[in-house]
Coordinates of C-alpha atoms and ligand atoms in Angstrom, one line a residue:
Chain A
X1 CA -5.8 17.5 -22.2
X2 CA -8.3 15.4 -20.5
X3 CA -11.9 13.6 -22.2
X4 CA -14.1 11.3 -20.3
X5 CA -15.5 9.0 -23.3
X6 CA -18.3 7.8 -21.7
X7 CA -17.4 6.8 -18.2
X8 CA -19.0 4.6 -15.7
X9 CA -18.5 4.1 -12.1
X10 CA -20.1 2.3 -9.6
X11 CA -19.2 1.8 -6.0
X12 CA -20.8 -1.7 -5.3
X13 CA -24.2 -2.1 -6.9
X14 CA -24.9 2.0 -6.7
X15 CA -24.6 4.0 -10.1
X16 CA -22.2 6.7 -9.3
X17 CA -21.5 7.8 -12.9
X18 CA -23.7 7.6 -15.5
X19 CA -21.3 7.5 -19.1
X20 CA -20.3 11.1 -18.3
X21 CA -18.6 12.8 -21.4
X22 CA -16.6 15.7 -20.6
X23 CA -12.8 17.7 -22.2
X24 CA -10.4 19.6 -20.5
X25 CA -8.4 22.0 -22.6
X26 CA -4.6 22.7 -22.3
X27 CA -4.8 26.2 -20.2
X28 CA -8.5 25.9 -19.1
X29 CA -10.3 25.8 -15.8
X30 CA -13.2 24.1 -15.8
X31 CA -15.0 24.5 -12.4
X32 CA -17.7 21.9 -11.1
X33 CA -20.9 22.6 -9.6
X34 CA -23.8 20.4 -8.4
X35 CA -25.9 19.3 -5.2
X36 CA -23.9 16.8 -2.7
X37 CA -23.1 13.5 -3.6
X38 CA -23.7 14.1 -7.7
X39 CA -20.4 12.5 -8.2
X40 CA -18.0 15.7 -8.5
X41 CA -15.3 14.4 -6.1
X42 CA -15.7 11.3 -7.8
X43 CA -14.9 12.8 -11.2
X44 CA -11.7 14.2 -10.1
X45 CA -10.6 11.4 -8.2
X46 CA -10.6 9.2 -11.6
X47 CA -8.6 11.8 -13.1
X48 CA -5.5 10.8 -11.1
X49 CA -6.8 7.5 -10.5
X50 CA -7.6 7.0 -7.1
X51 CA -10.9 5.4 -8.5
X52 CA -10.6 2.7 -10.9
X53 CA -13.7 3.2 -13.5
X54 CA -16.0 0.4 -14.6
X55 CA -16.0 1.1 -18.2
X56 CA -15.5 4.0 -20.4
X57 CA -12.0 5.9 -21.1
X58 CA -10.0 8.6 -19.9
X59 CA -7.5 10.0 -22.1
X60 CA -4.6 12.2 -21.1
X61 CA -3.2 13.9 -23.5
X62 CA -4.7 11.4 -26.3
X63 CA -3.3 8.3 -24.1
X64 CA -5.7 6.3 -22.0
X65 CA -4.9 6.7 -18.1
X66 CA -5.5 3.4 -17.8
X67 CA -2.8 1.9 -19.1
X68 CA 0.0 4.9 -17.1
X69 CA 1.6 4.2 -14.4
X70 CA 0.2 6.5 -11.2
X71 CA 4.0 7.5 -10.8
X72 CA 4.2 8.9 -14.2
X73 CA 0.6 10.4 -14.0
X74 CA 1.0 12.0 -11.1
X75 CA 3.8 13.8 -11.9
X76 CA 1.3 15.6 -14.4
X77 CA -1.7 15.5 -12.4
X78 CA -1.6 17.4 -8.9
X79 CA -4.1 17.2 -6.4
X80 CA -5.6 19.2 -3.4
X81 CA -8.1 17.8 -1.3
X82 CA -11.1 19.5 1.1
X83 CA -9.4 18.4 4.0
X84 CA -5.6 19.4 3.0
X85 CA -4.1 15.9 3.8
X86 CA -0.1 17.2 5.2
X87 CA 1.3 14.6 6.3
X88 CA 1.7 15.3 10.2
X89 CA 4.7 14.1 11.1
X90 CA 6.9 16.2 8.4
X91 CA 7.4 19.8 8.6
X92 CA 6.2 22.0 6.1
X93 CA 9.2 21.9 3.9
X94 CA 9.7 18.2 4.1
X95 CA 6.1 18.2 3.3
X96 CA 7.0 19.5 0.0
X97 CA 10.6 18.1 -0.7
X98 CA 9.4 14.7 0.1
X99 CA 7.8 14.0 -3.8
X100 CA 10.2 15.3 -5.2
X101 CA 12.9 13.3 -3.2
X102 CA 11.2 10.2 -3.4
X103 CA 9.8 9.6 -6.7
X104 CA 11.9 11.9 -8.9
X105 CA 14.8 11.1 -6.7
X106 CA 16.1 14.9 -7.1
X107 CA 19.0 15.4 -5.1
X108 CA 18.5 17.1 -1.4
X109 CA 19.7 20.9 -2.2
X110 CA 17.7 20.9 -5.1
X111 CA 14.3 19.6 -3.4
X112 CA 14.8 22.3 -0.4
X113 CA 15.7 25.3 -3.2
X114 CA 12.2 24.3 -5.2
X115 CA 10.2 23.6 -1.9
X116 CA 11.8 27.2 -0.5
X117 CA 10.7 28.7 -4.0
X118 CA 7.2 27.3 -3.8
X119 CA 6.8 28.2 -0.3
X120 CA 7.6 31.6 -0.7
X121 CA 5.5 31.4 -3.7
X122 CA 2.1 30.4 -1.7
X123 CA 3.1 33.1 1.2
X124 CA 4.4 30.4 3.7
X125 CA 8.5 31.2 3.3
X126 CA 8.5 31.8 6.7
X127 CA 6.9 28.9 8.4
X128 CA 9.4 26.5 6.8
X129 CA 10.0 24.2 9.9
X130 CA 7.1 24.7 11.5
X131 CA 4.6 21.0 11.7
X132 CA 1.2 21.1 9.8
X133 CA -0.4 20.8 13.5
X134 CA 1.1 24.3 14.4
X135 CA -0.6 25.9 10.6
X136 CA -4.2 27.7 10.4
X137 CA -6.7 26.0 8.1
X138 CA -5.8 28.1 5.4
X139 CA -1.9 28.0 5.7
X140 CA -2.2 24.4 5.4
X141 CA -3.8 24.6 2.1
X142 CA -1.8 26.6 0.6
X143 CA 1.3 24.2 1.6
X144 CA -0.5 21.7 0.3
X145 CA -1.0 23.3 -2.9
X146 CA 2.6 24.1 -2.3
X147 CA 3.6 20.2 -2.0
X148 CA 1.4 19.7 -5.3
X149 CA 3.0 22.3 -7.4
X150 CA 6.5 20.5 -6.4
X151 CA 5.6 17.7 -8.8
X152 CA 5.5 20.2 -11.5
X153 CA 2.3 19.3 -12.6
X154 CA 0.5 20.4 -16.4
X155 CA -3.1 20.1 -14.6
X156 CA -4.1 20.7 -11.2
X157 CA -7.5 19.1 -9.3
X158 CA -9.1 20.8 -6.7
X159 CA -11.9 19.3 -4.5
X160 CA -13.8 21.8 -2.3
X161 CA -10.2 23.2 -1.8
X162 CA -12.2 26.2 0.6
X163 CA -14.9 24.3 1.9
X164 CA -13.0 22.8 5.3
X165 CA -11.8 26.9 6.0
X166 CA -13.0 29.2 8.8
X167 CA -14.4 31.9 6.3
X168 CA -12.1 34.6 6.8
X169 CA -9.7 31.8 6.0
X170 CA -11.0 31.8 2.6
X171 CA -9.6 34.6 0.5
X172 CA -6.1 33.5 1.2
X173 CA -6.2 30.2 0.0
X174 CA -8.4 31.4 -3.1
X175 CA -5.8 34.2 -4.3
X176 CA -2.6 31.4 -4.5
X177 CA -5.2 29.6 -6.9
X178 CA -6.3 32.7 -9.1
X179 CA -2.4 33.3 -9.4
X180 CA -1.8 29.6 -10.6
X181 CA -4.8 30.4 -13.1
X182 CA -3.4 33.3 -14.2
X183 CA 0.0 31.8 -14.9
X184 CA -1.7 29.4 -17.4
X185 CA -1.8 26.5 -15.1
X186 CA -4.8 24.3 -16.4
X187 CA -7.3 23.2 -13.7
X188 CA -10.4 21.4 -12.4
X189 CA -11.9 22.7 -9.4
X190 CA -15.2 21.2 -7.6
X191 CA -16.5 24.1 -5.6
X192 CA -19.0 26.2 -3.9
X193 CA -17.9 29.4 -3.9
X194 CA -19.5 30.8 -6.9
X195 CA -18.3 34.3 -7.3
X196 CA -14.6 32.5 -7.3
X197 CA -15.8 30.4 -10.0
X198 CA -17.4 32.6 -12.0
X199 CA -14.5 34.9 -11.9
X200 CA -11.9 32.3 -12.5
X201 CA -14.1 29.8 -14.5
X202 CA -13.5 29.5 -19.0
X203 CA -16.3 27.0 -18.5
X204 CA -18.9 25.8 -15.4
X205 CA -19.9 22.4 -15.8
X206 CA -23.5 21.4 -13.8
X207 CA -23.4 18.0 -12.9
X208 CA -26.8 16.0 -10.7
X209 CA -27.0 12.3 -10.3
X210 CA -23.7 11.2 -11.9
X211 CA -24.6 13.2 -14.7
X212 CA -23.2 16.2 -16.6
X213 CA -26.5 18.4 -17.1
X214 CA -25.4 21.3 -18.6
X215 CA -22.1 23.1 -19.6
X216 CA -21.2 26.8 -20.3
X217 CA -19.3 29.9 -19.6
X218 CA -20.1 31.4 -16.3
X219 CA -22.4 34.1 -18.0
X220 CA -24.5 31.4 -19.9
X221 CA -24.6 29.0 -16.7
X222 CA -25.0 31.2 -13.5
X223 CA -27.2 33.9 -15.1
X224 CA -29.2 32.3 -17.8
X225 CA -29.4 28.4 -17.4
X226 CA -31.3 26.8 -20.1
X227 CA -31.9 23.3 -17.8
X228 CA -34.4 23.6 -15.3
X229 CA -32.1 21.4 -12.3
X230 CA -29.8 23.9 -12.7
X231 CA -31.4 26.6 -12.2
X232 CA -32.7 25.0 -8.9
X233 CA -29.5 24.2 -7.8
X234 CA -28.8 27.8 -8.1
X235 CA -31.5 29.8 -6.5
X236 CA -31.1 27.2 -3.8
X237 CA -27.1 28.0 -3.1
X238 CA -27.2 31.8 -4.2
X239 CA -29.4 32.6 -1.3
Chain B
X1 CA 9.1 -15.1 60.4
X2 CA 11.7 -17.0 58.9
X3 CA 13.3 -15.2 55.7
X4 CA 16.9 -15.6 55.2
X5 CA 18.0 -14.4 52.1
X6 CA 21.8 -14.7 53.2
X7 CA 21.6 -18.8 52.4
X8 CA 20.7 -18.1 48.6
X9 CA 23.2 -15.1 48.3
X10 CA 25.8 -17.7 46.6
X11 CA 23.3 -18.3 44.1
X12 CA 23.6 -15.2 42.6
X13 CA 26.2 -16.4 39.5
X14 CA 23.4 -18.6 38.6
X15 CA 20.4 -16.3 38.9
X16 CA 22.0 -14.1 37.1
X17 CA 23.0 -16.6 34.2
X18 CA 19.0 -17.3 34.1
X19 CA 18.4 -13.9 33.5
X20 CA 20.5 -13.1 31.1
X21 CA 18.9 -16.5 29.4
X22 CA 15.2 -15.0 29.7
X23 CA 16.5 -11.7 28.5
X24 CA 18.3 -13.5 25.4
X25 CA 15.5 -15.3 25.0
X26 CA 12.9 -12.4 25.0
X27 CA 15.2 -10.1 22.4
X28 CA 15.6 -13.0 19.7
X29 CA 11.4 -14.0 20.0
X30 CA 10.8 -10.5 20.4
X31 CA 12.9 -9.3 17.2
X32 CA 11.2 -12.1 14.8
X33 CA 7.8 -11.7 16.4
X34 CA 8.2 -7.9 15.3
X35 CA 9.2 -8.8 12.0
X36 CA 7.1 -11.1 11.9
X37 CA 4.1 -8.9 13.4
X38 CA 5.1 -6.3 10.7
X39 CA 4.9 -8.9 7.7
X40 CA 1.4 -10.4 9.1
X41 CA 0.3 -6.6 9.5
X42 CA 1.0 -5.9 5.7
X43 CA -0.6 -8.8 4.3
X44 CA -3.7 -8.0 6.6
X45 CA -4.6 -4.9 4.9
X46 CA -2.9 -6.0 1.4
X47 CA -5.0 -6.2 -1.6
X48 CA -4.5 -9.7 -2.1
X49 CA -6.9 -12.4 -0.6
X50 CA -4.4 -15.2 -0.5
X51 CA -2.3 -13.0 2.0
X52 CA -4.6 -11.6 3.9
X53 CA -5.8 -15.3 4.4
X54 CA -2.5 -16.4 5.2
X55 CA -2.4 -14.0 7.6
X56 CA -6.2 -14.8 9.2
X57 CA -5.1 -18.5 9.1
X58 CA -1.8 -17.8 11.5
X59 CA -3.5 -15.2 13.7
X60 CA -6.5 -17.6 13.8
X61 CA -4.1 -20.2 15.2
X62 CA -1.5 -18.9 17.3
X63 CA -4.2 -16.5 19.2
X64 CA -6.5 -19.1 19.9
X65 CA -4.4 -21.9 21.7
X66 CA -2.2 -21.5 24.6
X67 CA 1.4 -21.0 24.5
X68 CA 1.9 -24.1 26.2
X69 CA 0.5 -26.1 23.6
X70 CA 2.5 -24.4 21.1
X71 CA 5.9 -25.0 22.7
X72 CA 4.8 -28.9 23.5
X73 CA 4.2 -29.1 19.9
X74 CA 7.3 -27.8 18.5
X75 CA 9.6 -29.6 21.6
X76 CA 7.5 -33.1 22.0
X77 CA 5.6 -33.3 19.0
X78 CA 7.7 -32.6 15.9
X79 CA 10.4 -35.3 16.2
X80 CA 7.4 -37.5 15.6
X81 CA 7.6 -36.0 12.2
X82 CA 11.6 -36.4 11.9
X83 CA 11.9 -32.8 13.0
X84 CA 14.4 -32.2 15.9
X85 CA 14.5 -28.8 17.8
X86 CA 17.1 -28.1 20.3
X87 CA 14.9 -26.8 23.6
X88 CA 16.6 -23.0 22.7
X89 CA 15.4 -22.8 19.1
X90 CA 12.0 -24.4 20.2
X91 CA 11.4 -22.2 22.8
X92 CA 12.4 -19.0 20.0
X93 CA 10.4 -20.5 17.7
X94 CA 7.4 -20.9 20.1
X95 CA 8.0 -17.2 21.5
X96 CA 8.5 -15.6 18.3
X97 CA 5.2 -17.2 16.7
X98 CA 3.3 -16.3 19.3
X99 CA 4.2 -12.8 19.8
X100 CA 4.1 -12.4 16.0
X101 CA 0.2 -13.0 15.9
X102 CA -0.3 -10.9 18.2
X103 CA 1.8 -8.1 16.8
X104 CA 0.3 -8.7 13.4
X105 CA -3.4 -7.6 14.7
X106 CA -1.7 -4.7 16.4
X107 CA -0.1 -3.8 13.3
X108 CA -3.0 -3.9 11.4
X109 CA -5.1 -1.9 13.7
X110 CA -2.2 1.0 13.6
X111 CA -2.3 0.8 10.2
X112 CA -5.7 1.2 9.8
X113 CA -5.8 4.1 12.5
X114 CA -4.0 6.1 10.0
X115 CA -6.2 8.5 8.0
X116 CA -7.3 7.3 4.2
X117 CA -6.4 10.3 3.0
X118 CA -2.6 10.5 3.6
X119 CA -2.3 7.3 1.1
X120 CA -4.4 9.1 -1.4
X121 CA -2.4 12.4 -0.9
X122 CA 1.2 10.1 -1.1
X123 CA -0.3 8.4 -4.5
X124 CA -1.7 11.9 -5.6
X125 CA 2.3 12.9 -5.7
X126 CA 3.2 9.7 -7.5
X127 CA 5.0 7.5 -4.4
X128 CA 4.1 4.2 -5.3
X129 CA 2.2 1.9 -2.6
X130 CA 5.4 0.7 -0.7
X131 CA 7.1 3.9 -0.5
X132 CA 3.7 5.6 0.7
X133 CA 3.8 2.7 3.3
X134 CA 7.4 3.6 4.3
X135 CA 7.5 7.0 4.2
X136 CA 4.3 8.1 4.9
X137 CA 1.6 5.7 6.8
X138 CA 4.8 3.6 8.7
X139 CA 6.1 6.6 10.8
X140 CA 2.4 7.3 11.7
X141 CA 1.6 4.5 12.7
X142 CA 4.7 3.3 14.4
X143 CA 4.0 5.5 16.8
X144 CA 0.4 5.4 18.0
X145 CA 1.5 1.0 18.1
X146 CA 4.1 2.0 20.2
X147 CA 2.2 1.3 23.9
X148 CA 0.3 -1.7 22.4
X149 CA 3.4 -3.1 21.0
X150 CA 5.1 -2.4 24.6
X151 CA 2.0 -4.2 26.3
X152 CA 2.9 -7.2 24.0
X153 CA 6.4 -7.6 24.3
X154 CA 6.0 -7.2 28.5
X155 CA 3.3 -10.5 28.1
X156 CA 6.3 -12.2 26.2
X157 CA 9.0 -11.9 28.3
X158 CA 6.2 -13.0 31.1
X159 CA 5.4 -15.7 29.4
X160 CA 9.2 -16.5 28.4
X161 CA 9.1 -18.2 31.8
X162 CA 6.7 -20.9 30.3
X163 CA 9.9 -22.7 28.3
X164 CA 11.3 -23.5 31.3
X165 CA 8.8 -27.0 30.8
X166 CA 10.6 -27.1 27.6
X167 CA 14.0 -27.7 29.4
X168 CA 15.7 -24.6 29.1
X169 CA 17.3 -22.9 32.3
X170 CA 16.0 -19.3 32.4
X171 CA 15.1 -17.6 35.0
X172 CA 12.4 -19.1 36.2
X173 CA 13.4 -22.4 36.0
X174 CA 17.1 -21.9 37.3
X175 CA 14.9 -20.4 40.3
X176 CA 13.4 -23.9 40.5
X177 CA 16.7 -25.3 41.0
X178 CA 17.9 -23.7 43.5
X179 CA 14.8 -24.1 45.5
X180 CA 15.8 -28.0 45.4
X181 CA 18.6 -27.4 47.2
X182 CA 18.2 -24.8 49.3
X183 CA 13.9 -25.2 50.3
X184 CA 13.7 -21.3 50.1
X185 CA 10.6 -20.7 48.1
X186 CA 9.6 -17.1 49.5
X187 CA 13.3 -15.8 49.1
X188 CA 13.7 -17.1 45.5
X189 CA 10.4 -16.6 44.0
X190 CA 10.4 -13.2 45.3
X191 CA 14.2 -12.5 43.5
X192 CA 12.9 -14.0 40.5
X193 CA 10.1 -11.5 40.5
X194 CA 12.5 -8.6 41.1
X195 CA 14.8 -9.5 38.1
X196 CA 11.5 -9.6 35.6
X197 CA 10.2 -6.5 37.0
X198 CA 13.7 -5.1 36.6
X199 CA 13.7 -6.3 32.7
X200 CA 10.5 -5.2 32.2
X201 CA 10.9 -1.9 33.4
X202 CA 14.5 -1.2 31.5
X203 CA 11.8 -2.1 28.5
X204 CA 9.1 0.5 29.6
X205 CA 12.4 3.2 29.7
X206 CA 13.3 2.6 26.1
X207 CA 9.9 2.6 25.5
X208 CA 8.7 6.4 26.4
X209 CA 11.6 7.4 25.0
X210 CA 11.3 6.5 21.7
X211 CA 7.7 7.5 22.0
X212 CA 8.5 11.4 22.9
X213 CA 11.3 10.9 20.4
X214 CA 8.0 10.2 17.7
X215 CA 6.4 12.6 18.9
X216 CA 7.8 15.7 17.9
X217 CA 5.0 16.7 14.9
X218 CA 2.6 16.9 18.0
X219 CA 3.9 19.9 20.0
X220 CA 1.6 23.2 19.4
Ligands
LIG301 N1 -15.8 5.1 -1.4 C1 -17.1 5.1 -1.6 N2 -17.9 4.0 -1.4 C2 -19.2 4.0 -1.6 N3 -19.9 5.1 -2.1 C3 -19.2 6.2 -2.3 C4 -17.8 6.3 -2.1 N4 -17.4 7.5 -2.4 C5 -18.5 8.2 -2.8 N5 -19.6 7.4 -2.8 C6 -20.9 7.8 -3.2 O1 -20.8 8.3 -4.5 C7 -21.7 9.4 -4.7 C8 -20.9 10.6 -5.3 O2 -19.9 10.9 -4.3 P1 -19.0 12.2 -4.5 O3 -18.1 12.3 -3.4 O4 -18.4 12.1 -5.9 O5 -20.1 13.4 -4.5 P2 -19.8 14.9 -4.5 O6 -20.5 15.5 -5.7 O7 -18.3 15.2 -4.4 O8 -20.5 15.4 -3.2 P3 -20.1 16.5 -2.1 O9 -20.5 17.8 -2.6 O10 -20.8 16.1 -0.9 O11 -18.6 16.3 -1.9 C9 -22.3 9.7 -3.3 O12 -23.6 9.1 -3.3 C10 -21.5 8.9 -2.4 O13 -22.2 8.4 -1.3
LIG302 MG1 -17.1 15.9 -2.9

């Protein structure tokens, strides 16, 4: 579904990534791990191309995203972001009609009856005209995820989708994604809650320095990595 | 103490024809200096360098000389160049150019108040750059520019008095004219200030209005 063939990005003269070569699959979730600043956010955020790359290839579905247009690939690519990003001065269910409205140009009924279904779906049905300022942490995440979901995307990103939530926050916004995962939905998720990944996780990729170190299965990664970094990384965040 | 505002009370057709010159004049220069604002804004934080210079190059300009000069230039100056204004379109011109630069910095800076990440989240769902800008960043910002924008267009119609050296009666200058004939500075100068302060404060109304209208996302 997705490859990185050798990807490079730099953000002025610093090397950000270093020709990282990673594969999606159609139905998998491949979760991210690695220390601050090695570059995870920035591998999702050339997914949907909020980060132009300096030279390499990304193919979706065997077509460079280079040459799609960001309408087109993000009506396949959803997002969710650390810090939820509703915009403030919709309510919830304009939050999530609004896509829909505006770049598939659905028709109004139709938006509100999918954002309603989706709503309901993510546990907010009844917080429909409420404004993101009036939601919890955790109830804004999950209308975000919500407002993603509207697009009908085949892959979904998540960046640290937990990491801006009070901790009791948590479990809610993690069971909406386990139930997308166990629909099929295919995913990329950069976070640091490891017995989430592990559970949810086909494959854990490490990544350190712009750099993919060392891929596996949960099992093989979290309990028995072969690369020494990684095996840092984790005795430093498991305790 | 000598005030007699009884000798200017017949001069009240006229004042009142002055005003409603100043206030014509201040919604036209207003109007394009918003547009105009809003157009300067945009290509301040575009992606191209030629507009974003463009718009440097006008800011740069109309900020940094006086009004005055501006209106002498387009009244006086450009027939020299074959280019006849009447003293109204001058004086719109002038207004509207001036208030524009101004309103393009303020623009920019409400723009640029707006969080990054609701552009990334509108792209994310696939709204192109301009319908992100509409939908999206343009109501958020619209309203935190709201009392900066209100500042601005109060200086205008302040400074709309400054085309009265341009020829045209408003307020200020019909003002003028009756002190010629009737030597009752205090009295008129006074009404004169009444009638802006008036204007102004019809402005400020509108102005809180719309804002609590804007404001409804920010009730807890
Ligand atoms: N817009 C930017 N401009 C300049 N440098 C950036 C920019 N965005 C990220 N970087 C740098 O790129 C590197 C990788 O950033 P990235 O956000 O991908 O890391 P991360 O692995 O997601 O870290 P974290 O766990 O802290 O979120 C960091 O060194 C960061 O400082
Ligand atoms: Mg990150």
């Amino acid at each position: 579904m997705i490859e990185f063939k050798g990807v490079d990005k730099f953000f002025g003269r610093n090397h950000i990534l270093k020709g990282v070569h990673l594969s999606i699959k159609n139905n998998e979730k491949v979760v991210i791990i690695g220390p601050s600043g090695s570059g995870k956010s920035t591998v999702l955020r050339c997914i949907n191309r909020l980060e132009k790359i300096e030279s390499g290839d990304i193919l979706f579905n065997g077509q460079s995203i280079l040459k799609q247009k960001q309408s087109q690939l993000s009506t396949e690519i959803g997002m969710v972001f650390q810090r939820f990003h509703l915009f403030p001065h919709l309510t919830v269910i304009q939050n999530v009609m609004e896509a829909p409205l505006w770049v598939k140009k659905m028709k109004k009924e139709q938006a509100r009856e999918l954002a309603v279904s989706l709503l309901e779906k993510v546990g907010m049905g009844d917080k429909l005209n409420s404004y993101p300022s009036q939601l919890s942490g955790g109830q804004q995440q999950r209308v975000a995820i919500a407002r993603s979901l509207a697009m009908h995307p085949k892959l979904m990103l998540f960046d640290e989708p937990t990491s801006a939530l009070d901790p009791e926050l948590v479990g809610e916004v993690l069971q909406v994604i386990k139930q997308l995962a166990a629909e099929g939905m295919s995913m990329a998720l950069v976070t640091h809650e490891m017995g989430f990944a592990r559970e949810v996780a086909d494959r854990i990729i490490f990544m350190d320095k712009g750099q993919i170190i060392e891929t596996g299965t949960p099992d093989d990664l979290l309990s028995n990595p072969k690369e020494e970094r990684t095996r840092l990384f984790l005795s430093r965040i498991l305790h | 103490m000598n005030l007699d505002y009884s000798t200017i009370m017949p001069f009240m057709p006229a004042f009142i024809d002055g005003a409603w010159m100043t206030v014509k004049l201040s919604i036209l220069s207003l109007a394009i200096g918003l547009l105009l604002g809003i157009a300067g804004g945009l290509c301040k934080v575009s992606e191209s360098k030629l507009m974003r210079n463009i718009a440097f190059v006008y800011t740069w300009i109309f900020r940094g000389t006086p009004l005055l000069v501006q209106l002498f230039i387009l009244y006086f100056g450009l027939p020299q160049l074959g280019i006849r204004l009447e003293p109204f379109e001058a004086g719109i011109l002038g207004l509207a150019l001036n208030t524009g630069a101004y309103c393009t910095e303020l623009v920019r800076s409400g723009i640029q108040a707006i969080d990054k990440g609701q552009m990334e989240a509108a792209r994310s769902l696939g709204m192109s750059k301009s319908i992100g800008m509409i939908r999206i960043i343009g109501p958020q910002a619209s309203k935190i520019m709201i009392p900066p924008l209100v500042n601005q267009f109060i200086t205008t119609i302040k400074n709309s008095s400054m085309v009265s050296l341009i020829t045209i009666a408003e307020l200020f200058r019909t003002g003028e004219t009756i002190i010629t004939t009737t030597f009752r500075s205090f009295e008129v100068y006074t009404i004169i200030g009444v009638i802006y302060l008036v204007i102004n404060s019809l402005l400020m109304a509108v102005a809180h209005r719309l804002e609590k209208g804007l404001s409804a996302h920010d009730r807890v």
